[in-house]
Coordinates of N, CA and C in Angstrom, one line a residue:
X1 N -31.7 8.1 0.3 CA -31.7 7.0 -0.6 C -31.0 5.8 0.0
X2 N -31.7 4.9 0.1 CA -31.2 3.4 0.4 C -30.0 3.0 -0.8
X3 N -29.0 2.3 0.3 CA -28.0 1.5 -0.7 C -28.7 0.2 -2.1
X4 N -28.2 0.6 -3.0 CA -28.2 -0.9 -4.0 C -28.3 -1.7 -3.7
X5 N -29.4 -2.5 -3.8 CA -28.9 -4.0 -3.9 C -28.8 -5.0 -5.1
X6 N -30.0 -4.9 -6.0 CA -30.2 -5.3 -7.2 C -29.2 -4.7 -8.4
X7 N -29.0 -5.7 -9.1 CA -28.2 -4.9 -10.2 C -28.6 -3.7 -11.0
X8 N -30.2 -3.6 -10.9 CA -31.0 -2.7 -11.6 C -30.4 -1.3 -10.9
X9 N -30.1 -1.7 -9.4 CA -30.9 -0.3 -8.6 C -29.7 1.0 -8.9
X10 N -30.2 1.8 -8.1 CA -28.9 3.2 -8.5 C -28.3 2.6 -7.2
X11 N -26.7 3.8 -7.4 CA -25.8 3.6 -6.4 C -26.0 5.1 -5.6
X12 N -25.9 4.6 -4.6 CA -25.8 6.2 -3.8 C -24.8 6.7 -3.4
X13 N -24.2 8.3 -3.1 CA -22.8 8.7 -3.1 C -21.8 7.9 -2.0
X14 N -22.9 7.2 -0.9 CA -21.8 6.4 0.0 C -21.4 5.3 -0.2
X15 N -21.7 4.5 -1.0 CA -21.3 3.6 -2.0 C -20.1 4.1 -3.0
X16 N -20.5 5.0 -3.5 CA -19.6 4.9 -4.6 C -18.4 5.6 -3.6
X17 N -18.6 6.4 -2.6 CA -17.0 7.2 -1.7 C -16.6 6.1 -1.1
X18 N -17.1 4.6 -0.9 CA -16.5 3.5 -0.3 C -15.5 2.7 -1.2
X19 N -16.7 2.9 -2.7 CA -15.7 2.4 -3.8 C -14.1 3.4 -4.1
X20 N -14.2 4.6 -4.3 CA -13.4 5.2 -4.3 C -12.0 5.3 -3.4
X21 N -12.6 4.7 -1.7 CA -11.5 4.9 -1.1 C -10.8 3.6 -0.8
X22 N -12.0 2.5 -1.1 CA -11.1 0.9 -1.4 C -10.0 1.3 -2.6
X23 N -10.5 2.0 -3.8 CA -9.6 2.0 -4.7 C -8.4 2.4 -4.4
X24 N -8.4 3.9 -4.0 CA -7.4 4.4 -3.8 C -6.3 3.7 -2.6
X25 N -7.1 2.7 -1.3 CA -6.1 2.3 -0.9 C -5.3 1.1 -1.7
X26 N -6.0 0.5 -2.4 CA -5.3 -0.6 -3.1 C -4.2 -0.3 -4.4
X27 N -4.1 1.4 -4.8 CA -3.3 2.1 -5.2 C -2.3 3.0 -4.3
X28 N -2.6 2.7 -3.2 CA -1.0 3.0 -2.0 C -0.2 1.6 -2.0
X29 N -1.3 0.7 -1.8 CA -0.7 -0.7 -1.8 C -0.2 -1.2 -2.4
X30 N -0.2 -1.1 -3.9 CA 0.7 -1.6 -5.0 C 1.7 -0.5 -5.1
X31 N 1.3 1.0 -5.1 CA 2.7 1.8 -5.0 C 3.9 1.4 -4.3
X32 N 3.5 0.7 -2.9 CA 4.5 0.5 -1.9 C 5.1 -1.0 -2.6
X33 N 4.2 -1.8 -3.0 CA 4.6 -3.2 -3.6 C 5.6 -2.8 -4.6
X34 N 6.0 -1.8 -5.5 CA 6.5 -1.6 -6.7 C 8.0 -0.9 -6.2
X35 N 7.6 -0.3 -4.9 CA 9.1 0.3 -3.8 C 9.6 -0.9 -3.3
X36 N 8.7 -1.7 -3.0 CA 9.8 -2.8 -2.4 C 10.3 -3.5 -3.0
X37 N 9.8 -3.8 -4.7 CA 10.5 -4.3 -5.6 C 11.7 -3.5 -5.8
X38 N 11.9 -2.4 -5.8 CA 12.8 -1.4 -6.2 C 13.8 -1.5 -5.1
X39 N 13.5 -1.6 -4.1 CA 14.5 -1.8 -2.9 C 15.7 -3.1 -2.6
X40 N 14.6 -4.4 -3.0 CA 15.3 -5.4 -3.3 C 16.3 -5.7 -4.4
X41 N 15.8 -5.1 -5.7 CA 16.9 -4.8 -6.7 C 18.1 -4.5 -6.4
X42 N 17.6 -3.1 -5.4 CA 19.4 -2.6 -5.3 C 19.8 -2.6 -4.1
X43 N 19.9 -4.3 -3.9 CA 20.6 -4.8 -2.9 C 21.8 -4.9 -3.8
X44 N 23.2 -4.7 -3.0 CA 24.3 -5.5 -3.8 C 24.0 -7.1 -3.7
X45 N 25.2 -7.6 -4.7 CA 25.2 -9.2 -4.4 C 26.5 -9.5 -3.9
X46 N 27.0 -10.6 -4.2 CA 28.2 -10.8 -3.8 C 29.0 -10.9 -4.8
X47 N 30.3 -11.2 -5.1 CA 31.2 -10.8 -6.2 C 32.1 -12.0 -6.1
X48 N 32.9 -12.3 -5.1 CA 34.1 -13.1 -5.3 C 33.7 -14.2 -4.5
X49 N 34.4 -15.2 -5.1 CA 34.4 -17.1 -4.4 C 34.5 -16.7 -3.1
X50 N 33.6 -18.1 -2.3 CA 33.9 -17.8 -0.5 C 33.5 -16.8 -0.4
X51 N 33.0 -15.6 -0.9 CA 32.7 -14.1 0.0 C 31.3 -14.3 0.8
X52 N 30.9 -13.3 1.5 CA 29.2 -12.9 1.9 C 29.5 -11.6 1.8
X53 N 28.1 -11.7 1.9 CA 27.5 -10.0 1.6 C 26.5 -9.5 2.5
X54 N 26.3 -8.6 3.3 CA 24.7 -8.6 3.4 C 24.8 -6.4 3.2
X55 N 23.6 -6.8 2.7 CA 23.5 -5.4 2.0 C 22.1 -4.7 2.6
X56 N 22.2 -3.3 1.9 CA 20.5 -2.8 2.0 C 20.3 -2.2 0.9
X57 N 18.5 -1.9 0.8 CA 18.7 -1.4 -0.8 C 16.8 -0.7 0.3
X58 N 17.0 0.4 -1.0 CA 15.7 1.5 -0.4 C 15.6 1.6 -2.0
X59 N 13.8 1.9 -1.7 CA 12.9 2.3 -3.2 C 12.3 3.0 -2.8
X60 N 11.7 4.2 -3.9 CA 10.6 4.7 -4.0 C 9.7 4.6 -5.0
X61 N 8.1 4.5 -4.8 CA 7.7 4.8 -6.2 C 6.4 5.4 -5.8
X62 N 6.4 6.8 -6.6 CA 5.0 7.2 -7.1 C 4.2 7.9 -5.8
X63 N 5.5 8.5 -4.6 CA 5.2 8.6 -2.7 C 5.4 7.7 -1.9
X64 N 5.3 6.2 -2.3 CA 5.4 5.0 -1.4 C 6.7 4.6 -1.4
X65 N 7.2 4.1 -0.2 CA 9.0 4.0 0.5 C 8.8 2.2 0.7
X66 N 10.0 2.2 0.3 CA 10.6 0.7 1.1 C 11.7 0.4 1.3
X67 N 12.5 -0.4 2.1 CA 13.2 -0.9 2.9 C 13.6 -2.4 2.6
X68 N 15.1 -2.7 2.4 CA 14.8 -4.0 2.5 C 16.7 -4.8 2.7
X69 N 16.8 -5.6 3.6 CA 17.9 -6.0 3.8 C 18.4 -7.4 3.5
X70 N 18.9 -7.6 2.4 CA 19.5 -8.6 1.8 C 21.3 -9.5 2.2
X71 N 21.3 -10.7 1.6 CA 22.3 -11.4 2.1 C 22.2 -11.9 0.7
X72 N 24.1 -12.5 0.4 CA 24.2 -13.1 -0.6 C 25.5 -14.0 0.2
X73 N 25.7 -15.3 -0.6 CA 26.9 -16.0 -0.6 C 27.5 -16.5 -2.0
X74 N 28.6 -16.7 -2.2 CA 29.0 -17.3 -3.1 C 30.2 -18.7 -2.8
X75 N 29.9 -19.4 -3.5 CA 30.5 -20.9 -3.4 C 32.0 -21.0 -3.4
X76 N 33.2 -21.4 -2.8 CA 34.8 -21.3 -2.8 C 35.1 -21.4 -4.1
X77 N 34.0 -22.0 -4.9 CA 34.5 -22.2 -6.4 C 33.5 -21.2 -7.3
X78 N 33.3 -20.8 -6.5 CA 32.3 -19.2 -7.3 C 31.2 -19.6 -8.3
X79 N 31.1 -21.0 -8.3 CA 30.0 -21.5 -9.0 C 28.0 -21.5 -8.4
X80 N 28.0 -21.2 -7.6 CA 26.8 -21.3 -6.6 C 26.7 -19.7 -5.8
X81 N 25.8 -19.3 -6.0 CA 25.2 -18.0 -5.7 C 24.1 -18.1 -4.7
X82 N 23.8 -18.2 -3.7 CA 22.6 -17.8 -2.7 C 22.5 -16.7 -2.0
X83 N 20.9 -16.4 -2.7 CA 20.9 -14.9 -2.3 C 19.5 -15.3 -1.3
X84 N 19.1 -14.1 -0.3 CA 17.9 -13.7 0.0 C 17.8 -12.8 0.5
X85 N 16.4 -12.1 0.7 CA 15.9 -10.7 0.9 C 14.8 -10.5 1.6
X86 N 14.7 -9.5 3.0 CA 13.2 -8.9 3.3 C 13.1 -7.2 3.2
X87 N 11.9 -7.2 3.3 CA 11.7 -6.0 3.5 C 10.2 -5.4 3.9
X88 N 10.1 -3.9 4.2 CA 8.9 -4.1 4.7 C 8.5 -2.4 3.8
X89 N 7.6 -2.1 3.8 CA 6.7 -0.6 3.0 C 6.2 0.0 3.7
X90 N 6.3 1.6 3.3 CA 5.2 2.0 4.5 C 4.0 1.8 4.4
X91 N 3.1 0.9 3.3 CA 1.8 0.8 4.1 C 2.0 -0.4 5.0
X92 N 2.9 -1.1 5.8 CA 2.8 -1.9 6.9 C 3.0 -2.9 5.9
X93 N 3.2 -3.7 4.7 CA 3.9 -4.9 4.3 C 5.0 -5.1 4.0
X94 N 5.1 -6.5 4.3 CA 6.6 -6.9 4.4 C 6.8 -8.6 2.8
X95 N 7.9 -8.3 2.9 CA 8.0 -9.3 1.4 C 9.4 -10.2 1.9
X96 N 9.5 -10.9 1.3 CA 10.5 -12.5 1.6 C 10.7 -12.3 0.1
X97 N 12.3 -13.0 0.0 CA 12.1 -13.7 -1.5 C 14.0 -14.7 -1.0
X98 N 14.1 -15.7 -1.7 CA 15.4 -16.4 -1.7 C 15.5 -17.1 -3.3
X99 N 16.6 -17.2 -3.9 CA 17.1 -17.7 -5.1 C 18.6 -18.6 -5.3
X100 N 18.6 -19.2 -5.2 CA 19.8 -19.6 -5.8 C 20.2 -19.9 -7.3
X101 N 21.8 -19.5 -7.8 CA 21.8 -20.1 -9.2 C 23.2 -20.9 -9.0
X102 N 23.5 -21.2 -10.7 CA 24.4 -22.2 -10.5 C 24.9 -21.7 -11.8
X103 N 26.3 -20.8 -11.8 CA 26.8 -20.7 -13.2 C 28.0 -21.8 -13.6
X104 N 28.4 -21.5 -14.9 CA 29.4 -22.9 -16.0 C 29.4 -21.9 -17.1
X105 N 31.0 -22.3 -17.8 CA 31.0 -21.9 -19.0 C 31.1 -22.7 -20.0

């Protein structure tokens, strides 16, 4: 049986085992996306005026691993926080993120 082309036409089982294995990889891929979130989380931050930090934080979710090593600073007057983070998953992606805040009471 020839592949589909028309919307009318049927699908044949190698179509639909191509659909199935795009799916499933794009469900390793957010698995690992969801570990790297989890990894970044539990980086420490920094705590006291003038300090640095650099930390690591590891996730898992759902089989998929991540990795990720963070840095924080805080301002002599402990009002200014800069943080940033990489990391990488085992399906072979890697993520960035940087923030800064500014607390007052």
């Amino acid at each position: 049986m020839a592949d589909g082309v028309k919307p009318t036409d049927a699908v044949n089982k190698r179509q639909l085992d191509k659909v199935s294995a795009d799916l499933d990889k794009t469900k390793r891929k957010l698995k690992a996306g969801v570990a790297g979130a989890v990894a970044v989380a539990n980086i420490p931050q920094v705590t006291q005026a003038g300090a640095n930090l650099l930390g690591v934080g590891v996730g898992n979710y759902n089989g998929e691993s991540a990795i990720a090593v963070g840095y924080s600073k805080a301002s002599d007057n402990n009002k200014v926080i800069l943080k940033m983070s990489a990391g990488a998953t085992t399906q072979g992606d890697y993520t960035f993120g940087a923030g800064m805040g500014y607390q007052w009471k």
